[in-house]
Coordinates of C-alpha atoms and ligand atoms in Angstrom, one line a residue:
X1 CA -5.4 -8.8 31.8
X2 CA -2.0 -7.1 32.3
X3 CA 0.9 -8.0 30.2
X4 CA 4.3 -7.7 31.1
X5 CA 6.5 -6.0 28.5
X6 CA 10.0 -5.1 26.9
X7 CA 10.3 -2.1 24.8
X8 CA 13.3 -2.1 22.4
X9 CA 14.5 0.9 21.2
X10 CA 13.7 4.1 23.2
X11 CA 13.5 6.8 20.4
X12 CA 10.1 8.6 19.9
X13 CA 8.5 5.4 18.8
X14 CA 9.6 3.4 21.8
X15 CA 9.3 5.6 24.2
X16 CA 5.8 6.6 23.3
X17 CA 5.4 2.8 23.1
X18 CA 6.7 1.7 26.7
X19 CA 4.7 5.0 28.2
X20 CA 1.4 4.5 27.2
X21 CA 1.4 0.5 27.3
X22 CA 2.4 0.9 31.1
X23 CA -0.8 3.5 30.9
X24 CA -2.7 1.1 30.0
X25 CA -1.7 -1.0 33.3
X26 CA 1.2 -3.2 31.4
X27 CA 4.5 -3.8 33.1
X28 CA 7.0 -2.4 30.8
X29 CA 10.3 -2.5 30.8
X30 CA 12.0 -0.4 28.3
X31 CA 15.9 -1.1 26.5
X32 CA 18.4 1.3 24.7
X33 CA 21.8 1.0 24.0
X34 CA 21.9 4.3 24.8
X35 CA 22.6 4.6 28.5
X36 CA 21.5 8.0 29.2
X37 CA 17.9 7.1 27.6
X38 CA 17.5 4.0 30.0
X39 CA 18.8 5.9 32.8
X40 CA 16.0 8.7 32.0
X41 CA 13.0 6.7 31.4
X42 CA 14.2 4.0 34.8
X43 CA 14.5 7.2 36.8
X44 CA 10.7 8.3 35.6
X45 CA 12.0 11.0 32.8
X46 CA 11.2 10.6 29.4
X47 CA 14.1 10.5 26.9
X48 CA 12.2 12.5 24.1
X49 CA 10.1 15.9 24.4
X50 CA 6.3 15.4 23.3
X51 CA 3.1 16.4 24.8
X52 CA 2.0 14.7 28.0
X53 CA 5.1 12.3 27.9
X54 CA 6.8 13.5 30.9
X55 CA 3.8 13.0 33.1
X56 CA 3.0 9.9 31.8
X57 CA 6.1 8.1 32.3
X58 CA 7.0 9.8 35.6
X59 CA 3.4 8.7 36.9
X60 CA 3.8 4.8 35.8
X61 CA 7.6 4.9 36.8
X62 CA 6.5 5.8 40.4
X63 CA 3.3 3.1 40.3
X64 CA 6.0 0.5 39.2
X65 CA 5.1 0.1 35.6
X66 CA 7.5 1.4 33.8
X67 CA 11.5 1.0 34.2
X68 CA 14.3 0.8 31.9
X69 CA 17.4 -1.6 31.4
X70 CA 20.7 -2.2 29.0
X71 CA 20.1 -5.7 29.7
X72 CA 18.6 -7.3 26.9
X73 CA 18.9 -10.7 28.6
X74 CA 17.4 -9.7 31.4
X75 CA 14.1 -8.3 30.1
X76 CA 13.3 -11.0 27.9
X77 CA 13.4 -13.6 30.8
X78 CA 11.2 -11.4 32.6
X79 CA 8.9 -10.1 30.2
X80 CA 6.1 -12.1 27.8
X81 CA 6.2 -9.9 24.9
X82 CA 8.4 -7.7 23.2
X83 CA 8.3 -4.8 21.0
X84 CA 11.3 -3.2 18.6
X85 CA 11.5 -0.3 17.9
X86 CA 14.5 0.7 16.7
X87 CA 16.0 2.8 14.2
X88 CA 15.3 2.2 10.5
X89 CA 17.3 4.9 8.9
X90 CA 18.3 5.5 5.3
X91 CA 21.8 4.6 3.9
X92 CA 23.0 7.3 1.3
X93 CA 21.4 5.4 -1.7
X94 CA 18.1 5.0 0.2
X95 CA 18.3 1.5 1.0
X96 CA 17.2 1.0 4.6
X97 CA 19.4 0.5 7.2
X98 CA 18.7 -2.9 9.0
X99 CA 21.8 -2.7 11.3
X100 CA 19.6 -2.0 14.5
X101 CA 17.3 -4.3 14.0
X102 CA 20.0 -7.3 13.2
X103 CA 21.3 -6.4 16.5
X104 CA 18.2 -6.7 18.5
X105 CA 17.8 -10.1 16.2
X106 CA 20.8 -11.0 18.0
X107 CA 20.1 -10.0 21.2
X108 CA 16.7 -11.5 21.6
X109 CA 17.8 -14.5 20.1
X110 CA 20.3 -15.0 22.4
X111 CA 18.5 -14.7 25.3
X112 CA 15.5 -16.9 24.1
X113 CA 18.2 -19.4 23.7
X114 CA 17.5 -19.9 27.1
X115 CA 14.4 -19.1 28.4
X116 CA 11.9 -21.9 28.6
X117 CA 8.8 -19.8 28.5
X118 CA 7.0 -19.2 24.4
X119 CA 7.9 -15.3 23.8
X120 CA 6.3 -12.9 21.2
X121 CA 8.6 -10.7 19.7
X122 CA 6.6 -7.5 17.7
X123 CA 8.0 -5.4 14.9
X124 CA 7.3 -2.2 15.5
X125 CA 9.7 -0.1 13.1
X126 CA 9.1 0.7 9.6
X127 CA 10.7 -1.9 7.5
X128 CA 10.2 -3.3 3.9
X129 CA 7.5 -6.2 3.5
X130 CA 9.4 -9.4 4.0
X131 CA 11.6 -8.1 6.5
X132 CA 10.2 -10.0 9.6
X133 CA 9.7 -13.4 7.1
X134 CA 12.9 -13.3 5.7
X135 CA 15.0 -11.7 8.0
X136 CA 13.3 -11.5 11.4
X137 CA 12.7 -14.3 11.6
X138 CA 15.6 -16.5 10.0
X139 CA 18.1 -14.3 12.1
X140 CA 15.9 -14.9 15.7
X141 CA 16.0 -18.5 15.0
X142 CA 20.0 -18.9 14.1
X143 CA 20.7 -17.1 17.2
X144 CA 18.5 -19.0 19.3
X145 CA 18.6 -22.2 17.6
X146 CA 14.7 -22.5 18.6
X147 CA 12.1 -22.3 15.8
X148 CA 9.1 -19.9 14.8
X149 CA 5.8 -20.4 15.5
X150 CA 6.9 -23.3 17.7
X151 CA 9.2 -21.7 20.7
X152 CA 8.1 -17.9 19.6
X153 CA 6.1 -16.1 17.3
X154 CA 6.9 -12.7 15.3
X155 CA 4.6 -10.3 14.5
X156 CA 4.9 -6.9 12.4
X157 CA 2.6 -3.9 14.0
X158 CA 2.7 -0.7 12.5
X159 CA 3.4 2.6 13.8
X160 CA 1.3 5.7 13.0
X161 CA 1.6 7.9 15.6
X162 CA 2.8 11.0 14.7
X163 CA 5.2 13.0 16.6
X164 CA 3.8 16.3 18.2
X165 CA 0.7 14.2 18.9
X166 CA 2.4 11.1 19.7
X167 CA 0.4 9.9 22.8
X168 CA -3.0 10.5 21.0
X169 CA -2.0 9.2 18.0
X170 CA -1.1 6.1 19.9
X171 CA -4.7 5.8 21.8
X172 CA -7.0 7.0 18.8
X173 CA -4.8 4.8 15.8
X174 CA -7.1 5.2 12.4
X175 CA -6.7 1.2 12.6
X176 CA -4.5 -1.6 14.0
X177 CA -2.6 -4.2 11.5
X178 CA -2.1 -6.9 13.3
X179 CA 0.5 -9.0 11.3
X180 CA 1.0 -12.6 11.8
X181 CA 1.9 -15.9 10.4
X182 CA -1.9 -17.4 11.7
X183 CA -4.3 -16.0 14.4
X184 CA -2.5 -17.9 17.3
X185 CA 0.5 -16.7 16.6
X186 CA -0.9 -12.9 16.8
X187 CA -3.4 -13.7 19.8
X188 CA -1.2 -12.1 23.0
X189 CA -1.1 -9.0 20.7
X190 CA -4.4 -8.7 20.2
X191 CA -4.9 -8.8 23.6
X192 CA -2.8 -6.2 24.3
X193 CA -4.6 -4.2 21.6
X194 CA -8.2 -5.0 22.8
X195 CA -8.8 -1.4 24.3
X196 CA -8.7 -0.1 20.8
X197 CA -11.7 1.8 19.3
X198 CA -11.1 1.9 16.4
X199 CA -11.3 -1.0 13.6
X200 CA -8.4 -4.3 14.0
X201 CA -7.2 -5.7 10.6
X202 CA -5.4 -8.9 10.6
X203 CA -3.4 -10.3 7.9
X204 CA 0.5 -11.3 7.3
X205 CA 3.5 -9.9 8.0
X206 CA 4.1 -8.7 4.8
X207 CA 1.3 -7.3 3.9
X208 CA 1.4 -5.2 7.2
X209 CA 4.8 -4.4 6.5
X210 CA 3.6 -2.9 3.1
X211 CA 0.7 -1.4 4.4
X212 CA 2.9 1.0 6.7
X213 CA 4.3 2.0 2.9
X214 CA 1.9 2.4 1.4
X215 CA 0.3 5.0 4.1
X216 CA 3.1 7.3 3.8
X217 CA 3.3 7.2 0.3
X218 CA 0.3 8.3 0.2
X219 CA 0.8 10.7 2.8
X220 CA 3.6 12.2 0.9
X221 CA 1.3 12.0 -2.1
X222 CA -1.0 14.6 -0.5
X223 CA 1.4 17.2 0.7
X224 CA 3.5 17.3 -3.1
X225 CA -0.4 17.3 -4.6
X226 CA -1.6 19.8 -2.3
X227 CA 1.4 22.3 -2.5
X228 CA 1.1 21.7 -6.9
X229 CA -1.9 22.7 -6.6
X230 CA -1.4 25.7 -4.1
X231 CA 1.6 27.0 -6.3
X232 CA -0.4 27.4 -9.6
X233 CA -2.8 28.7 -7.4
X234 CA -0.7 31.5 -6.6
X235 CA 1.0 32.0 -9.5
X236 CA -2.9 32.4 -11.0
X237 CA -3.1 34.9 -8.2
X238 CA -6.9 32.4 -6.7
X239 CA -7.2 32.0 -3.0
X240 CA -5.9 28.5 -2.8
X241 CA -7.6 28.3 0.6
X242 CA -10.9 28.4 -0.7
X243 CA -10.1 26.1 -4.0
X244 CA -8.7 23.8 -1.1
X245 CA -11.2 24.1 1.2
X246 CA -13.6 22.9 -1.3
X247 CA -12.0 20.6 -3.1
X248 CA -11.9 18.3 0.4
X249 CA -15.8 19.0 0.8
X250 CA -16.5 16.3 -2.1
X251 CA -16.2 13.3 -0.3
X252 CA -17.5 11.0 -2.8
X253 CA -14.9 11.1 -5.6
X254 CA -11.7 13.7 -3.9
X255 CA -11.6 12.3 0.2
X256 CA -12.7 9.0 -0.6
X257 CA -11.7 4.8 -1.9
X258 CA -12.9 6.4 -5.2
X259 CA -9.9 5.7 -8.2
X260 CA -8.0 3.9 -5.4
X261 CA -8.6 0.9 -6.5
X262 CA -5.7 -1.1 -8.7
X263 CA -6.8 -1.7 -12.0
X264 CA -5.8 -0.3 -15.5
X265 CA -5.1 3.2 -16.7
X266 CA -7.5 6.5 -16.8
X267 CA -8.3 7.9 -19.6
X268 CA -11.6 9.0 -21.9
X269 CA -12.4 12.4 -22.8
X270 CA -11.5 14.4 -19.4
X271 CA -9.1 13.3 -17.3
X272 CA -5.9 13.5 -19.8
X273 CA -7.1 16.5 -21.8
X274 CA -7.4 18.4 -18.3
X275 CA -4.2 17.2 -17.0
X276 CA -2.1 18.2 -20.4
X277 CA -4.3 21.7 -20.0
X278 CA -3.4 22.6 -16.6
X279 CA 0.7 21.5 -16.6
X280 CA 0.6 23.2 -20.1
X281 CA -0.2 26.2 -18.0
X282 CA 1.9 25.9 -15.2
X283 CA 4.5 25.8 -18.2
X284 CA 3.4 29.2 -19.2
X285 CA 3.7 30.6 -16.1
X286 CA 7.7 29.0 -15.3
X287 CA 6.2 26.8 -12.8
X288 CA 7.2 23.4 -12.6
X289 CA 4.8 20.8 -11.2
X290 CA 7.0 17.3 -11.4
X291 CA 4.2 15.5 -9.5
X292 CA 1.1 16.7 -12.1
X293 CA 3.7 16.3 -14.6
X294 CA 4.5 12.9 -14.1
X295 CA 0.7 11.3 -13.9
X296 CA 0.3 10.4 -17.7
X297 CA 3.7 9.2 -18.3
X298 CA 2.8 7.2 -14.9
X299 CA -0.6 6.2 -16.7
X300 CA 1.7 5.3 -19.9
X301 CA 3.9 3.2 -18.0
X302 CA 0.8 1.0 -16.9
X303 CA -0.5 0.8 -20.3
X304 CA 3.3 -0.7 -21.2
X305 CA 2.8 -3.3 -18.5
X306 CA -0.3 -4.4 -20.2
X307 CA 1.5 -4.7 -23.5
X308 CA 4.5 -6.4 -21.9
X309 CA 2.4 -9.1 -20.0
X310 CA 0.4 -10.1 -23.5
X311 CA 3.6 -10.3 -25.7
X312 CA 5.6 -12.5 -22.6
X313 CA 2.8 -14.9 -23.9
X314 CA 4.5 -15.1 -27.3
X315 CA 1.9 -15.6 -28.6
X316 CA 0.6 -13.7 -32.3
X317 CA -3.5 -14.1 -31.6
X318 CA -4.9 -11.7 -29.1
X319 CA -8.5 -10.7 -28.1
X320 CA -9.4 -7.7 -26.3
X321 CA -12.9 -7.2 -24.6
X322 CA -13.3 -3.9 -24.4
X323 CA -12.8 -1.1 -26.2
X324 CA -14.3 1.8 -24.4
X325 CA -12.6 4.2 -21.6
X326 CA -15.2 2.3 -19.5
X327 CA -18.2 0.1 -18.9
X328 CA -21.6 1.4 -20.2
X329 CA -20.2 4.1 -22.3
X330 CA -19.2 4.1 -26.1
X331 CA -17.2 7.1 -26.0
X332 CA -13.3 5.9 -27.3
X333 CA -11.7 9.3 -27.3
X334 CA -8.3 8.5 -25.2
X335 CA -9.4 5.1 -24.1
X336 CA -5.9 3.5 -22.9
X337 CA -7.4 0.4 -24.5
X338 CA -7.6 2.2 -27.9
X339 CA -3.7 2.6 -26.8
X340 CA -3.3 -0.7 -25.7
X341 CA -4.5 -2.1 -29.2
X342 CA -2.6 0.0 -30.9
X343 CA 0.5 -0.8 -29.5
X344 CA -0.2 -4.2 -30.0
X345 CA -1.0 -3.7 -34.1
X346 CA 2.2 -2.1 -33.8
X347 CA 4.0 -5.2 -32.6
X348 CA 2.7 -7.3 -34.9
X349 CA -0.3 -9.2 -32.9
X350 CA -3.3 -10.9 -34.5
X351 CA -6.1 -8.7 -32.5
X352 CA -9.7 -9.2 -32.3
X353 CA -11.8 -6.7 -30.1
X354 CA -15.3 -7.2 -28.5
X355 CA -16.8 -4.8 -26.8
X356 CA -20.6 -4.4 -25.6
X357 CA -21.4 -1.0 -26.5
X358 CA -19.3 -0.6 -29.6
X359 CA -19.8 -2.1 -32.9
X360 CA -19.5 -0.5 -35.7
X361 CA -23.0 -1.3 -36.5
X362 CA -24.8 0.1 -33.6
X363 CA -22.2 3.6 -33.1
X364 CA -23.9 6.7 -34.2
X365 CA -22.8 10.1 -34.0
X366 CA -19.4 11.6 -32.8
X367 CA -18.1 7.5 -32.1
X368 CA -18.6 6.2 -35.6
X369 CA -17.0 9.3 -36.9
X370 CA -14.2 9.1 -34.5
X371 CA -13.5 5.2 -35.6
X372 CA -13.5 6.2 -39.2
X373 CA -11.3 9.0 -38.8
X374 CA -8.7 7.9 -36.2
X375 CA -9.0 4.7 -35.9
X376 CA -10.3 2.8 -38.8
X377 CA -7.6 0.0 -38.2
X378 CA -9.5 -0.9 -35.3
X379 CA -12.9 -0.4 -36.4
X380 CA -12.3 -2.9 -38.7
X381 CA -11.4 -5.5 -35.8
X382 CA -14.4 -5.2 -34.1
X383 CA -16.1 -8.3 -33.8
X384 CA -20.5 -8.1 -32.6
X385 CA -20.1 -11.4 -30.8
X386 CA -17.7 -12.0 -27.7
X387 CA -17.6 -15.5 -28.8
X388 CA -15.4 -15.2 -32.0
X389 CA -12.7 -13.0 -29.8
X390 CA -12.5 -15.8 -27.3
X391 CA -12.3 -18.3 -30.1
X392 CA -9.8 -16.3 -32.3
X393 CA -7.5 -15.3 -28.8
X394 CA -4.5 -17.2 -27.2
X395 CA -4.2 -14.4 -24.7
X396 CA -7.2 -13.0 -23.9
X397 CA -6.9 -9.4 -22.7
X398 CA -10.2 -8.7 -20.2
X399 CA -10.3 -5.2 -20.5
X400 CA -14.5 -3.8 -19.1
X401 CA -16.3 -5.6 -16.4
X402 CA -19.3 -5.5 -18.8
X403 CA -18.9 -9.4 -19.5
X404 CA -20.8 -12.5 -19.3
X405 CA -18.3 -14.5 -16.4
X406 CA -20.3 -17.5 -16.9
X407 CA -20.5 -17.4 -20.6
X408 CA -16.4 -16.7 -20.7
X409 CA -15.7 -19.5 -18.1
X410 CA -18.0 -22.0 -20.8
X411 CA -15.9 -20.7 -23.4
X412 CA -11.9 -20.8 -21.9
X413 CA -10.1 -23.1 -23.3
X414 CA -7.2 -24.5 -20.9
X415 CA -4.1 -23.2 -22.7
X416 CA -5.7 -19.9 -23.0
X417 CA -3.9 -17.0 -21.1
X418 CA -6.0 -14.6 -19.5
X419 CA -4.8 -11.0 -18.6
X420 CA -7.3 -9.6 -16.5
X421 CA -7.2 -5.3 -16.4
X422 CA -10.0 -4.5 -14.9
X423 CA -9.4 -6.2 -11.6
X424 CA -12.8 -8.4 -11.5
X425 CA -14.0 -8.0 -7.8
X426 CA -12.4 -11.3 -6.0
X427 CA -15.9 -13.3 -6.0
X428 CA -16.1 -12.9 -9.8
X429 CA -12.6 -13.6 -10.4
X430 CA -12.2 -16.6 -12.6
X431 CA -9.7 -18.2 -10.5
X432 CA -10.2 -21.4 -11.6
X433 CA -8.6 -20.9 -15.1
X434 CA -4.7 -21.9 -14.2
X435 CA -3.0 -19.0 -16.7
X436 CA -5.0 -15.8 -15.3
X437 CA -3.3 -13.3 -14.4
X438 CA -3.6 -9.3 -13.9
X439 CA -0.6 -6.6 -13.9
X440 CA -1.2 -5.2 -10.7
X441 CA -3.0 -8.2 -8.3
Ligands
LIG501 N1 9.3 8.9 14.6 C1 8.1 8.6 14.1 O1 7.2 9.5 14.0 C2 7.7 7.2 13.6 C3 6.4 6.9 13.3 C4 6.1 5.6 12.9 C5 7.1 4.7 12.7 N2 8.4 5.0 12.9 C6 9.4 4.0 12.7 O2 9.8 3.5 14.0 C7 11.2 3.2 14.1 C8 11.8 4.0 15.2 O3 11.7 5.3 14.9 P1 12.1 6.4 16.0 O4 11.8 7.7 15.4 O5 11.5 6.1 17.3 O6 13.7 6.2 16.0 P2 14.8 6.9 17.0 O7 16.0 7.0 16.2 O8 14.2 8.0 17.7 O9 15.0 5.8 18.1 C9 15.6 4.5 17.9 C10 16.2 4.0 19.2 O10 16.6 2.7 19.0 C11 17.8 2.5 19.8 N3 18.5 1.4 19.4 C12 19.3 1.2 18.3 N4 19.8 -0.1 18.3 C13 19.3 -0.7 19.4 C14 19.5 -2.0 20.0 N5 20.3 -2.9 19.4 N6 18.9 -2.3 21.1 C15 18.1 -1.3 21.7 N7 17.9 -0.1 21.3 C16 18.5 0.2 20.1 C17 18.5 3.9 19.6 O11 19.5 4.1 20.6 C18 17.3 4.8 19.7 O12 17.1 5.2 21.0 C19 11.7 3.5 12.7 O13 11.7 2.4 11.9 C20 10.7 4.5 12.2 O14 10.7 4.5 10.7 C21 8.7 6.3 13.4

């Protein structure tokens, strides 16, 4: 069923928005402060340049579907929905800009002071997670002296088109985040959003908010990763197409959720040798790669957290389960729990380790030779039985999956703290034991 729409904010997000909802059959009406924008868009010309634009929104301005206003009063009396999408700029220290958006927060709330009708308002700019909870919201409901989830609802919607394919983009999302306090509150959007192909995530406002984030991060992760990588290419004189081109063909461990899951640092015999190898060469060749360069001290840094979340405990007696870079393997070389335990000899803790492939008794080879030479402080704190770290700990540091949950939960005693690394998948998380915790969930 048609909805009937305001659009605030006609930049390239809002304009996009106001065209292709009205596209869709929605009445839109779109709002600026600028007046040549709203005067564009009402007289059926579209206030950006980007591909198919102009037709669209001359099209749906003649069939009566899409006009413009400055009257922000006005089109939220006549409309059930609207979007913002204002400007969220940078201020010169990066902080983000919310002027826009506290005057639209005005605005709408002034005009729902008197409109009888329940109105959805949707967040549509980019803005940090709690923004719409704390101050959306609070500043909608001081200006209209109405209430939340009673007289209107918020929700926060992400954007991903992208400009130079704007209008596709918005048809063919990768995925819509619905963001809402509870699925009534979201309902009309997902209405309005039930022509989309591809998949519909709901959750809250903030963790749509942060989802947005996290997406361009990531984005911006590829490009400085991919240029690194190009530039050493170069400089080695390869042809970074091909190393490119095939690098993208693995989609089991490169394009894929592989290592994207939060957890606890990398490490064993490969990953930070190869690393140290290839920015050591870079070096040699007076290339500087601040994005490869800065993945172990990055990978330090979360070993710290680990060791700053066990001594907040203060508390001298900890355990570790787990020694080994990971589950299944006895190989120590560069473990970060190896580093974790030694940082926490260093500062004086009472450890105990546990882990299920390495005891001293059972290691053969390369391991037993490794523990002797490098580590013998730790070798000696290897325990065979799980039980007598759990018994000896006060924080207990849950460092492999390889662990007996139900023999752990028998064992927990209620003042225990637990410090879970490894991120146990959410069915097998203990979440019963009050003091468990992890450093990045
Ligand atoms: N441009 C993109 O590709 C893109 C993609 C995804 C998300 N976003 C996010 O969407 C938001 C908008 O981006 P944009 O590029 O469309 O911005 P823009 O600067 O092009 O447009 C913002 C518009 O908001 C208007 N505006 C400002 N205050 C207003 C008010 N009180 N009432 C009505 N209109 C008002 C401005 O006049 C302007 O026309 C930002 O938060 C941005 O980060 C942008």
């Amino acid at each position: 069923m048609p909805h009937s729409v305001s659009v605030f904010g006609l930049g390239y997000v809002g304009s996009v928005t106001a065209a292709c909802l009205a596209k869709l059959g929605n009445k839109v009406l779109g709002v600026d402060v600028n007046a040549a924008k709203v005067e564009m868009l009402d007289s059926g010309r579209s206030p950006i340049l980007e591909p198919e634009l102009e037709e669209m929104v001359r099209e749906n301005n003649r069939a009566c579907r899409l006009h413009a206003t400055m009257d922000a009063n006005a089109a939220i009396h006549s409309t059930e929905i609207s979007f913002v999408s204002v400007g969220t700029p940078s201020q010169r220290n990066g902080k983000l800009d919310l002027r826009g958006m506290q005057h639209v927060c005005q605005e709408v709330g002034a005009a729902l002071k008197t409109k009888k009708a329940y109105h959805t308002i949707v967040i549509r700019s980019t803005v940090l997670p709690g923004t719409t909870e704390r101050v959306v919201i609070p500043a909608l409901e001081n200006a209209s002296g109405k209430k939340a989830g009673v007289d209107f609802a918020v929700c926060f919607v992400p954007e991903f088109l992208r400009e130079g394919s704007a209008v596709r983009d918005f048809f063919e999302p990768p995925f819509t985040i619905l963001g809402g306090a509870n699925s009534k509150e979201i309902a009309p959007v997902r209405d309005l959003f039930a022509w989309a192909t591809t998949p519909i995530y709901e959750t809250n406002p903030s963790s749509a908010e942060m989802i947005k984030y996290v997406c361009n991060a990531f984005h911006a992760l590829k490009v400085g990763f991919a240029n690194e990588i190009g530039a050493i290419c170069k400089e080695l004189r390869l042809d970074t197409e091909t190393v490119a081109k095939i690098f993208v063909a693995d989609t089991r461990l490169n394009i894929s959720p592989a290592y994207l899951k939060p957890g606890f640092a990398f490490g064993g015999s490969c990953l930070p040798k190869d690393l140290r190898a290839l920015t050591y060469q870079a070096k040699e060749l007076d290339l500087r790669l601040p994005l490869l360069e800065s993945l172990m001290p990055s990978n330090q840094e979360h070993i710290e957290r680990a060791v700053s979340a066990i001594l907040q405990a203060k508390k001298r007696k900890v355990g570790l389960l787990g020694l080994s870079f990971k589950p299944g393997t006895d190989d120590l070389r560069e473990s970060p729990l190896v580093h974790l335990a030694k940082r926490l000899l260093g500062e004086g803790c009472d450890l105990k380790i546990w882990d299920q492939s390495v005891s001293l008794g059972q290691l053969i080879g390369s391991n037993r030779q490794f523990i002797q030479d490098e580590i013998p402080h730790l070798g000696s704190l290897l325990c065979d039985d799980a039980s007598a770290v759990i018994q000896h700990a006060d924080v207990l540091v849950l460092g492999t999956k390889a662990v007996d949950k139900d023999s752990l939960m028998a064992q927990l005693r209620p003042e225990q703290k637990l410090l879970d690394l490894v991120n146990l998948e959410k069915g097998h998380r203990l979440s019963n034991h009050s003091a468990y915790e992890g450093i990045c969930w």
